[in-house]
mmCIF file of C-alpha atoms in Angstrom:
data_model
loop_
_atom_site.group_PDB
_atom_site.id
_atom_site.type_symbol
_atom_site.label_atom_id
_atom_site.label_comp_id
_atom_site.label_asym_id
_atom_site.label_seq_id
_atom_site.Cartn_x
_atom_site.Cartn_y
_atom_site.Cartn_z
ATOM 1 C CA UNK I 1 -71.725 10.790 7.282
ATOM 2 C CA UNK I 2 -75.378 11.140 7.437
ATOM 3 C CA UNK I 3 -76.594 12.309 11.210
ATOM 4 C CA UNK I 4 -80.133 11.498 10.836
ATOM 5 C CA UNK I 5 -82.084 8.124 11.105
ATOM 6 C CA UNK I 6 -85.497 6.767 10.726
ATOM 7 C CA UNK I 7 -86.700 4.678 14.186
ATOM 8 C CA UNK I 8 -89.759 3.277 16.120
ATOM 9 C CA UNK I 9 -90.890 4.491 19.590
ATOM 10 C CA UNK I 10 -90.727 1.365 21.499
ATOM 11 C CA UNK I 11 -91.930 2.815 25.223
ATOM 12 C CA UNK I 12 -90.979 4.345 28.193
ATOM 13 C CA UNK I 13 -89.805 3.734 31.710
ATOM 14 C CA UNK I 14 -87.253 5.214 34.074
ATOM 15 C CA UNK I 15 -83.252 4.473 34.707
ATOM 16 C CA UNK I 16 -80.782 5.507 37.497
ATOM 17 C CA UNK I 17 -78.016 7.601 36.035
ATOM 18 C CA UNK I 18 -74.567 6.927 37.244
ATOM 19 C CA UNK I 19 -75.573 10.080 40.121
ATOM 20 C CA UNK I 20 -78.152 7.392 41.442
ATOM 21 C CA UNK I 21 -80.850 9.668 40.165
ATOM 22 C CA UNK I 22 -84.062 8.206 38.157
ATOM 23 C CA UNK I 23 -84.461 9.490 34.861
ATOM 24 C CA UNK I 24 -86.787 9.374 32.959
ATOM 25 C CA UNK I 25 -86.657 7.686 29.529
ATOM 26 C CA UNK I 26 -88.361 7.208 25.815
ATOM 27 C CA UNK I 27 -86.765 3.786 24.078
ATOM 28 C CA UNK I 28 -86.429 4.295 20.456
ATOM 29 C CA UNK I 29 -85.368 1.308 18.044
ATOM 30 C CA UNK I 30 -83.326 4.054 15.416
ATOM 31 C CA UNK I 31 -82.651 1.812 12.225
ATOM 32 C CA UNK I 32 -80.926 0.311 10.960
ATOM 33 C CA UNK I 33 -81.917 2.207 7.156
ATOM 34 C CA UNK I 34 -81.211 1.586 4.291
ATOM 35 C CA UNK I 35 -80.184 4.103 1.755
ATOM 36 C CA UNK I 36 -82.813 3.862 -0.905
ATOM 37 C CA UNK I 37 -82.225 6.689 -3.349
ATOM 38 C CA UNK I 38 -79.392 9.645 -3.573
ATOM 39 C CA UNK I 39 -80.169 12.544 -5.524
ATOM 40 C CA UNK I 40 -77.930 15.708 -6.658
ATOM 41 C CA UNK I 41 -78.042 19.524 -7.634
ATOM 42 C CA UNK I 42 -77.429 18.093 -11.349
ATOM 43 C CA UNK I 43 -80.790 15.792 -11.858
ATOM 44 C CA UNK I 44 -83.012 16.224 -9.009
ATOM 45 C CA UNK I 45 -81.703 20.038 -8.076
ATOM 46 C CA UNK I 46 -81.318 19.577 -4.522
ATOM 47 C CA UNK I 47 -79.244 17.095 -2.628
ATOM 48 C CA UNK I 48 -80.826 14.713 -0.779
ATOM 49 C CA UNK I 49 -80.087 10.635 0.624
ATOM 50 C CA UNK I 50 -83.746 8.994 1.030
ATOM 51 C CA UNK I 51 -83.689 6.417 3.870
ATOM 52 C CA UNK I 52 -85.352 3.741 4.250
ATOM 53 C CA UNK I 53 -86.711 1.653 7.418
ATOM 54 C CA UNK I 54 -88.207 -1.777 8.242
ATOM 55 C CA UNK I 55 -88.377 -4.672 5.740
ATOM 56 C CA UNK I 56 -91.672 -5.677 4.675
ATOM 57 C CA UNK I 57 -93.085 -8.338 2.789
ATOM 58 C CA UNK I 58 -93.005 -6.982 -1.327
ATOM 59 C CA UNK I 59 -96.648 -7.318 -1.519
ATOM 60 C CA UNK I 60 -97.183 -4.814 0.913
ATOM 61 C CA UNK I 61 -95.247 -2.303 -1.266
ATOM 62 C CA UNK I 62 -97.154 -0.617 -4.096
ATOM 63 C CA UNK I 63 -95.397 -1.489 -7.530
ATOM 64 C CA UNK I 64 -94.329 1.697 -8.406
ATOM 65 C CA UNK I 65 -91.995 1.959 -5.460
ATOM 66 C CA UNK I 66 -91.506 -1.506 -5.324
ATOM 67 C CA UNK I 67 -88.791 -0.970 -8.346
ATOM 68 C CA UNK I 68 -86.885 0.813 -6.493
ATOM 69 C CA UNK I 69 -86.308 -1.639 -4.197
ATOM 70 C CA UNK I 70 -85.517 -4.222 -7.254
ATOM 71 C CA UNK I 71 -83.773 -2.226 -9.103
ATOM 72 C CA UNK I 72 -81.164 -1.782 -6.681
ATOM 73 C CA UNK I 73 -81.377 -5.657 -4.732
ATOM 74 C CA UNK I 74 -82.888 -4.613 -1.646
ATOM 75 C CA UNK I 75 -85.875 -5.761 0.655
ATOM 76 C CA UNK I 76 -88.582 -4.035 0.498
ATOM 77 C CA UNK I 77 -89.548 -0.981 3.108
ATOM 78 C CA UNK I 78 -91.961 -0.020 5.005
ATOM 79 C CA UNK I 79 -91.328 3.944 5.891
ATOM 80 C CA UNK I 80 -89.015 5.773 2.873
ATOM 81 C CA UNK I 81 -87.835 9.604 4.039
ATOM 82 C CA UNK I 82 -85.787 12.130 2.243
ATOM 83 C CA UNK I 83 -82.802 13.876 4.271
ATOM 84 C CA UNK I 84 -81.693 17.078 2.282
ATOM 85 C CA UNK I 85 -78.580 18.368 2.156
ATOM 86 C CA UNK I 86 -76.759 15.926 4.336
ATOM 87 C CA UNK I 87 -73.439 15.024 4.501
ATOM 88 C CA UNK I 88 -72.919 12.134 2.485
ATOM 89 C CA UNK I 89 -69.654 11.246 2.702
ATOM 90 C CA UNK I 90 -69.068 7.749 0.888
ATOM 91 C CA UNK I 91 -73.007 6.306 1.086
ATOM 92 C CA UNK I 92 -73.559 4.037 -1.462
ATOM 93 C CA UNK I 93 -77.293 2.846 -2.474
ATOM 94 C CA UNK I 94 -77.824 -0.448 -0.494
ATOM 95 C CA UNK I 95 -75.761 0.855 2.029
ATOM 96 C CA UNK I 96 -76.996 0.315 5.572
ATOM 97 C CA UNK I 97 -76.777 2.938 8.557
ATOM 98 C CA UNK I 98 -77.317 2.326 11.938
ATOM 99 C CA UNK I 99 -77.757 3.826 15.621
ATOM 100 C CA UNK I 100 -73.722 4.390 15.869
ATOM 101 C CA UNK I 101 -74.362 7.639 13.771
ATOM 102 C CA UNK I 102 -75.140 9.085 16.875
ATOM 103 C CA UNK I 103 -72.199 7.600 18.951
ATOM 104 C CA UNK I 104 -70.781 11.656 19.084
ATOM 105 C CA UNK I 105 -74.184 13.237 19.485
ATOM 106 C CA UNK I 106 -75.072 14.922 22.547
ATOM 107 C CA UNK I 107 -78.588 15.328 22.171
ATOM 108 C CA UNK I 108 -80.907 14.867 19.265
ATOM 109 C CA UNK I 109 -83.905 16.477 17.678
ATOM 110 C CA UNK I 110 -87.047 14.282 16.964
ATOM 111 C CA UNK I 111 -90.159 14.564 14.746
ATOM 112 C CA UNK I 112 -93.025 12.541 14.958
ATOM 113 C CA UNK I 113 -97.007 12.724 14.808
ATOM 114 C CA UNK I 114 -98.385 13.561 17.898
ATOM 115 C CA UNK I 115 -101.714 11.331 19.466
ATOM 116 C CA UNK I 116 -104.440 12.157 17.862
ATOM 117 C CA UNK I 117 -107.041 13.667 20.396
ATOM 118 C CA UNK I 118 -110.338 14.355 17.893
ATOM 119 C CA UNK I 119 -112.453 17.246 18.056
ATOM 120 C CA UNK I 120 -111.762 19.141 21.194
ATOM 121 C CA UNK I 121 -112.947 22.226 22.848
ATOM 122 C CA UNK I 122 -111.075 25.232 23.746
ATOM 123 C CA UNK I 123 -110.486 23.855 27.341
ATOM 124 C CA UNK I 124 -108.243 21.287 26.503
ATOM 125 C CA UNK I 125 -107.391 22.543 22.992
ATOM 126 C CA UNK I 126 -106.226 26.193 23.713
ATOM 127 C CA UNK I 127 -106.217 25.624 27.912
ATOM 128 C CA UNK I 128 -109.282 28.569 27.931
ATOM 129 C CA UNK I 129 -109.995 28.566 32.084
ATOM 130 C CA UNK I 130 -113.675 27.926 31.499
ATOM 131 C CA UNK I 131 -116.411 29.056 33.818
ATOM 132 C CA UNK I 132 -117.352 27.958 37.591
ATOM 133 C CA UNK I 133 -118.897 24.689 37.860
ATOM 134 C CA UNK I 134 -121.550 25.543 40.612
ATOM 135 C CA UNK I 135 -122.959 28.862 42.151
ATOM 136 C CA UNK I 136 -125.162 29.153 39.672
ATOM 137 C CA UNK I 137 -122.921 30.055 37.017
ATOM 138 C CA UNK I 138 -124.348 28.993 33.524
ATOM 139 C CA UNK I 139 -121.217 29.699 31.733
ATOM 140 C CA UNK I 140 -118.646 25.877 32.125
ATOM 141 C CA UNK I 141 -116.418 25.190 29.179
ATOM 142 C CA UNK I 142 -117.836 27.635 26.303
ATOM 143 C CA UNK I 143 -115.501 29.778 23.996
ATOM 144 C CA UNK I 144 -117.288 33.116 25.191
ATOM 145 C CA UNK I 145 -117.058 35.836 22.972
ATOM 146 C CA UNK I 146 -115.433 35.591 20.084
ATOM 147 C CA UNK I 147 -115.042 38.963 19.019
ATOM 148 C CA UNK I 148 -116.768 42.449 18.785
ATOM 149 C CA UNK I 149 -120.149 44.051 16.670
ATOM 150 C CA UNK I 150 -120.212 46.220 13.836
ATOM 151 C CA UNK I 151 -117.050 47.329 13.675
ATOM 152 C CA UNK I 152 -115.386 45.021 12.532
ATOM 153 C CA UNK I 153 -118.267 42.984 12.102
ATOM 154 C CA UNK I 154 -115.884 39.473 11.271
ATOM 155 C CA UNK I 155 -114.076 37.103 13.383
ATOM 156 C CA UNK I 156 -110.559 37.573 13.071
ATOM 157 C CA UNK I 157 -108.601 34.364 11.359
ATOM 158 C CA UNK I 158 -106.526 32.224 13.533
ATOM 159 C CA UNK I 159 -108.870 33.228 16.346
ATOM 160 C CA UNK I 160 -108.317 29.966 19.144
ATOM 161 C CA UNK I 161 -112.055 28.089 18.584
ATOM 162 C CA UNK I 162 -112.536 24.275 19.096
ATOM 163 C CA UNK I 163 -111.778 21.983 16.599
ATOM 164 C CA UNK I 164 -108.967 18.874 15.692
ATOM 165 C CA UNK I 165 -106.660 18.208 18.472
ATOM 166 C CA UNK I 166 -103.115 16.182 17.668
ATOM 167 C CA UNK I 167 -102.333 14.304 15.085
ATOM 168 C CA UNK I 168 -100.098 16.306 13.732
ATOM 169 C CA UNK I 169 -96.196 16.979 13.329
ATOM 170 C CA UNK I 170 -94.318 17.814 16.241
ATOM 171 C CA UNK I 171 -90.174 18.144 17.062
ATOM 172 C CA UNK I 172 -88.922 18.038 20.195
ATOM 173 C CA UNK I 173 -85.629 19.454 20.243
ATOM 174 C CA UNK I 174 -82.396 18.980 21.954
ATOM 175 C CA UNK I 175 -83.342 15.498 24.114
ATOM 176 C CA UNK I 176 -80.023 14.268 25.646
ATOM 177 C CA UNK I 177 -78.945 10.933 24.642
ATOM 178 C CA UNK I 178 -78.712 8.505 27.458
ATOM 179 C CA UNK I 179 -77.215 5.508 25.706
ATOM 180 C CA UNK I 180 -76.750 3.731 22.734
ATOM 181 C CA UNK I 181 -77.373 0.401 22.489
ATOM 182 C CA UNK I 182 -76.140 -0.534 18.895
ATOM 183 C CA UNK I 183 -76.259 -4.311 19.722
ATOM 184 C CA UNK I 184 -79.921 -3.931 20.011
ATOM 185 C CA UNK I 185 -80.276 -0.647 17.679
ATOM 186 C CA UNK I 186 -82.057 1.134 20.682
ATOM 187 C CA UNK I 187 -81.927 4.767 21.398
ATOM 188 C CA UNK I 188 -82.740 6.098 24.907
ATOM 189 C CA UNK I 189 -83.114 9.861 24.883
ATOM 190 C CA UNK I 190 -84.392 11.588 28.141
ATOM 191 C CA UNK I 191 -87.452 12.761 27.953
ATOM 192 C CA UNK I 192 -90.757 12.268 25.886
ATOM 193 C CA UNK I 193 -91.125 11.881 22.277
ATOM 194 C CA UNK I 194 -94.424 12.627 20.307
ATOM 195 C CA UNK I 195 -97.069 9.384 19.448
ATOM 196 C CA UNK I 196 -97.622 6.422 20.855
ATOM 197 C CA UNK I 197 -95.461 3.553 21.118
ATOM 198 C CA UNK I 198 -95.039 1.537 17.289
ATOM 199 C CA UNK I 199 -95.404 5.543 15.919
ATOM 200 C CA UNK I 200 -92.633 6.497 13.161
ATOM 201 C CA UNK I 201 -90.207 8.761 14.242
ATOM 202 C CA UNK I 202 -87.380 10.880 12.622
ATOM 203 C CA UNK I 203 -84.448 11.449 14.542
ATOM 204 C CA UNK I 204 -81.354 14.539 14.077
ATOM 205 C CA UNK I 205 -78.625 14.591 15.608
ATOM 206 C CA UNK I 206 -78.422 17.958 17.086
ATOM 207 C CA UNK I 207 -76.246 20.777 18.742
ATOM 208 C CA UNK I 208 -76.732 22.425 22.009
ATOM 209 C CA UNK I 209 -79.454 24.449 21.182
ATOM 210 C CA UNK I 210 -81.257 21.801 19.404
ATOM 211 C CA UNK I 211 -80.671 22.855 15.885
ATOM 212 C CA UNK I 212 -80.296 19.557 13.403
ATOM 213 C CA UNK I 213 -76.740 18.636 12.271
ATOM 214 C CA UNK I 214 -76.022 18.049 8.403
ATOM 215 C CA UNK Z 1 -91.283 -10.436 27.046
ATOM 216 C CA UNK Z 2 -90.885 -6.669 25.340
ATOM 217 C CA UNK Z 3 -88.204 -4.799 25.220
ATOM 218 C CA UNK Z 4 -89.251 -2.238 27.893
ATOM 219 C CA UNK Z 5 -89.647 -5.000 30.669
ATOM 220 C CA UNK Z 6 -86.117 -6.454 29.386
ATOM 221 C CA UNK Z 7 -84.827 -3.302 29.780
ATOM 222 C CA UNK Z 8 -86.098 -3.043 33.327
ATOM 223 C CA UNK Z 9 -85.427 -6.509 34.485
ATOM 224 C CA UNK Z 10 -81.936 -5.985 33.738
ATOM 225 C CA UNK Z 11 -81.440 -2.845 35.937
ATOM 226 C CA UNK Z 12 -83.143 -4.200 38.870
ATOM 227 C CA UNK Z 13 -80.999 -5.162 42.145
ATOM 228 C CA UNK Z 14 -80.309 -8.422 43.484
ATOM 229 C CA UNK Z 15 -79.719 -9.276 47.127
ATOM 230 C CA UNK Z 16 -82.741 -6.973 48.306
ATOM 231 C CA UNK Z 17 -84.106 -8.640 51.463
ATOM 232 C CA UNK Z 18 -88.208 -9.525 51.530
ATOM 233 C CA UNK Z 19 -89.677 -7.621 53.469
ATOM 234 C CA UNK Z 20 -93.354 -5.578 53.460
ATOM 235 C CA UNK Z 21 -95.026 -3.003 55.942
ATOM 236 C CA UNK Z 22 -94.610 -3.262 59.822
ATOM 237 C CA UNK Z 23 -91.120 -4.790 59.265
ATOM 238 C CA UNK Z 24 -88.011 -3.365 60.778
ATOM 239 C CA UNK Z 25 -85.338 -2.302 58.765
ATOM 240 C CA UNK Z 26 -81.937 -0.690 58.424
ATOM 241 C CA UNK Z 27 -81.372 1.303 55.221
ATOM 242 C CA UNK Z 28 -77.293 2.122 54.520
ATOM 243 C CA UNK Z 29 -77.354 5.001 52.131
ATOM 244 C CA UNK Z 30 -74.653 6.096 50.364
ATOM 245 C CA UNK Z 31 -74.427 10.001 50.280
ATOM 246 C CA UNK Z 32 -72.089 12.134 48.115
ATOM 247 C CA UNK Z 33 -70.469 14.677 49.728
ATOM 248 C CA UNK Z 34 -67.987 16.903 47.269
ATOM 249 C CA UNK Z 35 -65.904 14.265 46.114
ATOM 250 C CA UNK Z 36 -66.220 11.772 49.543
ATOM 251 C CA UNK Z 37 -68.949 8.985 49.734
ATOM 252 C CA UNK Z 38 -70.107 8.075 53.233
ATOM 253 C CA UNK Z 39 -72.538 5.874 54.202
ATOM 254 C CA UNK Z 40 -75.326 7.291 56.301
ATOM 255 C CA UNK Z 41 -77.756 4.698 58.352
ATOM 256 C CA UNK Z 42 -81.417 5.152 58.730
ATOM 257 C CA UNK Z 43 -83.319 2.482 61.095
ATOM 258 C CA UNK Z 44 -87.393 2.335 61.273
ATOM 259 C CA UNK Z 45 -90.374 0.678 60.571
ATOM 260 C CA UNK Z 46 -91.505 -0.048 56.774
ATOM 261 C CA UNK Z 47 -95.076 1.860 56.482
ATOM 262 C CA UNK Z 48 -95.806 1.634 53.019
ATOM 263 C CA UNK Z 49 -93.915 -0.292 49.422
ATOM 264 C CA UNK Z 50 -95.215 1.234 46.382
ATOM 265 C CA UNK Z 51 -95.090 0.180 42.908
ATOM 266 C CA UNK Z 52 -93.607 -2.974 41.111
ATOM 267 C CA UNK Z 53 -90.133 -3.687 39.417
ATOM 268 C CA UNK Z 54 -87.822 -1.175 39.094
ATOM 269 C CA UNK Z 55 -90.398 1.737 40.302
ATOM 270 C CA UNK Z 56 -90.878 -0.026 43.718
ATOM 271 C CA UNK Z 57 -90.345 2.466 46.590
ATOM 272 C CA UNK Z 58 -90.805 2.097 50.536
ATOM 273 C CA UNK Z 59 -90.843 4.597 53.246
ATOM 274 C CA UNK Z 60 -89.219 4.160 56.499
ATOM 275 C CA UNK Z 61 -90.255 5.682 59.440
ATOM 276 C CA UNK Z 62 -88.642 6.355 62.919
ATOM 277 C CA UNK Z 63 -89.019 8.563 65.788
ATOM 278 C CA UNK Z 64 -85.671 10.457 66.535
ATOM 279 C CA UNK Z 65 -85.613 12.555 69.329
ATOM 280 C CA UNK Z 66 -89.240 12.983 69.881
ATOM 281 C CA UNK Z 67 -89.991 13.801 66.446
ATOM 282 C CA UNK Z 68 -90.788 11.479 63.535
ATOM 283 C CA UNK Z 69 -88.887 11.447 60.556
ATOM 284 C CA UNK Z 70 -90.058 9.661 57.116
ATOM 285 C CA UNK Z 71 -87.542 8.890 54.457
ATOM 286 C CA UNK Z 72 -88.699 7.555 50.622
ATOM 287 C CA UNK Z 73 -86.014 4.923 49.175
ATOM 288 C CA UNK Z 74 -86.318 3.389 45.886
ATOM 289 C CA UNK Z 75 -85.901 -0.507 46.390
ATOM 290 C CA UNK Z 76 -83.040 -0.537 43.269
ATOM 291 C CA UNK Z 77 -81.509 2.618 43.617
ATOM 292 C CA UNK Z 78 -77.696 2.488 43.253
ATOM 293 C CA UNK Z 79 -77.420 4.979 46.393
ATOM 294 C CA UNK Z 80 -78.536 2.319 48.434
ATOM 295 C CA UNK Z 81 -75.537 0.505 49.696
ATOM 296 C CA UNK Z 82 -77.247 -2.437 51.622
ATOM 297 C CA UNK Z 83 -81.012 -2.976 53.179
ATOM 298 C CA UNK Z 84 -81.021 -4.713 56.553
ATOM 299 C CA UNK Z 85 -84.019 -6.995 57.535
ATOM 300 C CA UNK Z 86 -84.103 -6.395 61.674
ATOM 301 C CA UNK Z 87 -87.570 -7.637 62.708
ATOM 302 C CA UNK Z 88 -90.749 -8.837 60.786
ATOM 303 C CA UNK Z 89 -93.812 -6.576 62.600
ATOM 304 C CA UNK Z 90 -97.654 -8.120 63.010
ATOM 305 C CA UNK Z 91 -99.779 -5.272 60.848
ATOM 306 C CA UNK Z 92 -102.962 -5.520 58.889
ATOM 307 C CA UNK Z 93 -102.872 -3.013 56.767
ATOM 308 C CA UNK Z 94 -100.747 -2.744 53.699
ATOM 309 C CA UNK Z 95 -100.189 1.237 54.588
ATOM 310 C CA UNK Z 96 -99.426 2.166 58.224
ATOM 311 C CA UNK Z 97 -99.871 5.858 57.667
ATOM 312 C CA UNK Z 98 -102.074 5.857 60.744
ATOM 313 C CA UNK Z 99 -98.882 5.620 62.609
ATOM 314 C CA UNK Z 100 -98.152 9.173 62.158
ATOM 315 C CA UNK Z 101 -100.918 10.373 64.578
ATOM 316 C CA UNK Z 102 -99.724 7.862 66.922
ATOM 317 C CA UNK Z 103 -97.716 8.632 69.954
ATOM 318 C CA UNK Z 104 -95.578 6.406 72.413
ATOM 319 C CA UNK Z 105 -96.570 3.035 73.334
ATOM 320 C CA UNK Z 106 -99.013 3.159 70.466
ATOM 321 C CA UNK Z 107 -96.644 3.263 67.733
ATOM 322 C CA UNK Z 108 -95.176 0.138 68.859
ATOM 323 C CA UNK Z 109 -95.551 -2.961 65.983
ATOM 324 C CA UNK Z 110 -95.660 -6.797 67.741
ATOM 325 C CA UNK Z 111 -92.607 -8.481 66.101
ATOM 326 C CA UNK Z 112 -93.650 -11.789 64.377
ATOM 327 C CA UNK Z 113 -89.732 -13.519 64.650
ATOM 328 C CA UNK Z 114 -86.593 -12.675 65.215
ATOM 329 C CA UNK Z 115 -84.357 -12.990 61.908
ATOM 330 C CA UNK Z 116 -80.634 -13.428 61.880
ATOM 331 C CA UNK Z 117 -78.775 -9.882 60.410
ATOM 332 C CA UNK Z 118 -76.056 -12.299 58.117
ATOM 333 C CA UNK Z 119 -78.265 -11.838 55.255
#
């Protein structure tokens, strides 16, 4: 069976493990997805299940993608994601999959967008120390130099300048799984997860050292 | 009400005593030791609650042996067995910290009431 699912970070807060110690806690609603599409080596050459997560109304849907939904009699989704080379076992199209995927796992692995911070300097952006703030000193939060003269008279690519900050794709790995509320379709991992709350997020169940399992 | 405050609500205690800075209390902690539980009693005054719901912490402060000891609970910690509401104290300030460069006589809090310990 499939060990991956589609979810929603919901918030956090902290819990008291059975030790009596506080932990502290990201709630995820994980699915429950649909399986939208299967494709195989033979047609599509890889194989992959595309999920599906969170009904929404079919006018919200652009029509293209919309007959995929009616082709095969289900609701319309919000957020579709491939999942390649997963073990499919018996998944049929229609077929619904839910938080208990993860009833064995440990830990999982989670993607998601990180918050968007803008255009940042290289204080916050690359953690640069920056200059004195008094004395006298007329050097704060500047880059400095970025490189030498002549020789080889250009900057050097992938030299740490200011620019975009966040808002893009980030995995945490290996977050322990604190419980599994399948009633509910909540996830509690320990730990933090990248986005703010309502943020898509795309969650593998993992081994110990994080790694995603098929 | 979302699902983060549910979430919370339903871990919090019940049977926690009211009680707020400049009361007396007795705190029975449970403490682990290898694989025996015992349950360890701390008595002071209340000098500060912090934070709300299932964050909310006090501190407890007593003077044993000439020196003063502090201890930080959490109000809905499983480790704590039972909280004991001795005295209420007469304070006007929400954070007695200023009791900590106090010495003797002055540390003393006037009780408001006595309160019966079958709660």
């Amino acid at each position: 069976m499939i060990k991956a699912l589609i979810g929603k970070k919901i918030g956090m807060t902290q819990l008291f493990n059975e030790e009596g110690m506080i932990v502290p806690v990201t709630i995820i609603k994980a699915g429950p997805c649909t399986v939208v599409t299967k494709k195989n080596k033979q047609t599509d050459g890889y194989n992959a299940v595309q999920l599906g997560f969170e009904e929404v109304k079919s006018y919200r849907v652009k029509k293209p993608i919309l007959g995929k939904f009616t082709k095969n009699n289900i609701s319309p989704l919000k957020v579709l994601k491939e999942f390649r080379d997963s073990d499919e076992g018996d998944l049929k199209i229609g077929d619904t999959i839910d938080v208990s995927v993860f009833n064995e796992a440990k830990s999982v692995s989670i993607s998601g967008i990180t918050k968007g911070k803008g255009y940042q300097g290289v204080v916050k952006r690359w953690g640069f120390s920056g200059g004195r703030d008094t004395h006298g000193s007329m050097f704060h939060r500047a880059p400095g130099s970025i490189g030498q003269s002549s020789f080889p008279s250009k900057v050097f690519k992938g030299l740490k300048m200011p620019g975009h900050m966040g808002n893009n794709k980030c995995t945490v790995l290996n977050l322990k799984v604190v419980k599994i509320d399948a009633a509910e379709n909540l996830l509690y991992v320990k730990g933090s997860v990248p986005g703010a709350g309502n943020s898509i997020l795309y969650i593998y169940a993992a081994d110990e050292s994080g790694r995603k399992l098929k | 009400m979302n699902i983060v405050e549910k979430i919370e609500n339903s871990s919090l205690k019940t049977g926690t005593p009211v009680f707020k800075s400049g009361d007396t209390v007795k705190v029975y902690q449970k403490i682990k030791e290898g694989d025996k539980e015992r349950v360890q009693v701390f008595e002071g005054v209340v000098i500060a609650r912090k934070g709300s719901g299932l964050r909310s912490s006090f501190t407890v402060r007593k003077n044993s042996y000439g020196v003063g000891v502090e201890k930080t609970f959490l109000v809905n910690s499983p480790l704590i067995d039972k909280i004991e509401l001795l005295y209420r104290g007469k304070v006007r300030k929400a954070k007695l910290y200023y009791l900590r460069k106090k010495k003797g006589k002055d540390t003393k809090i006037e009780r408001l009431d006595m309160i019966n310990n079958n709660n």
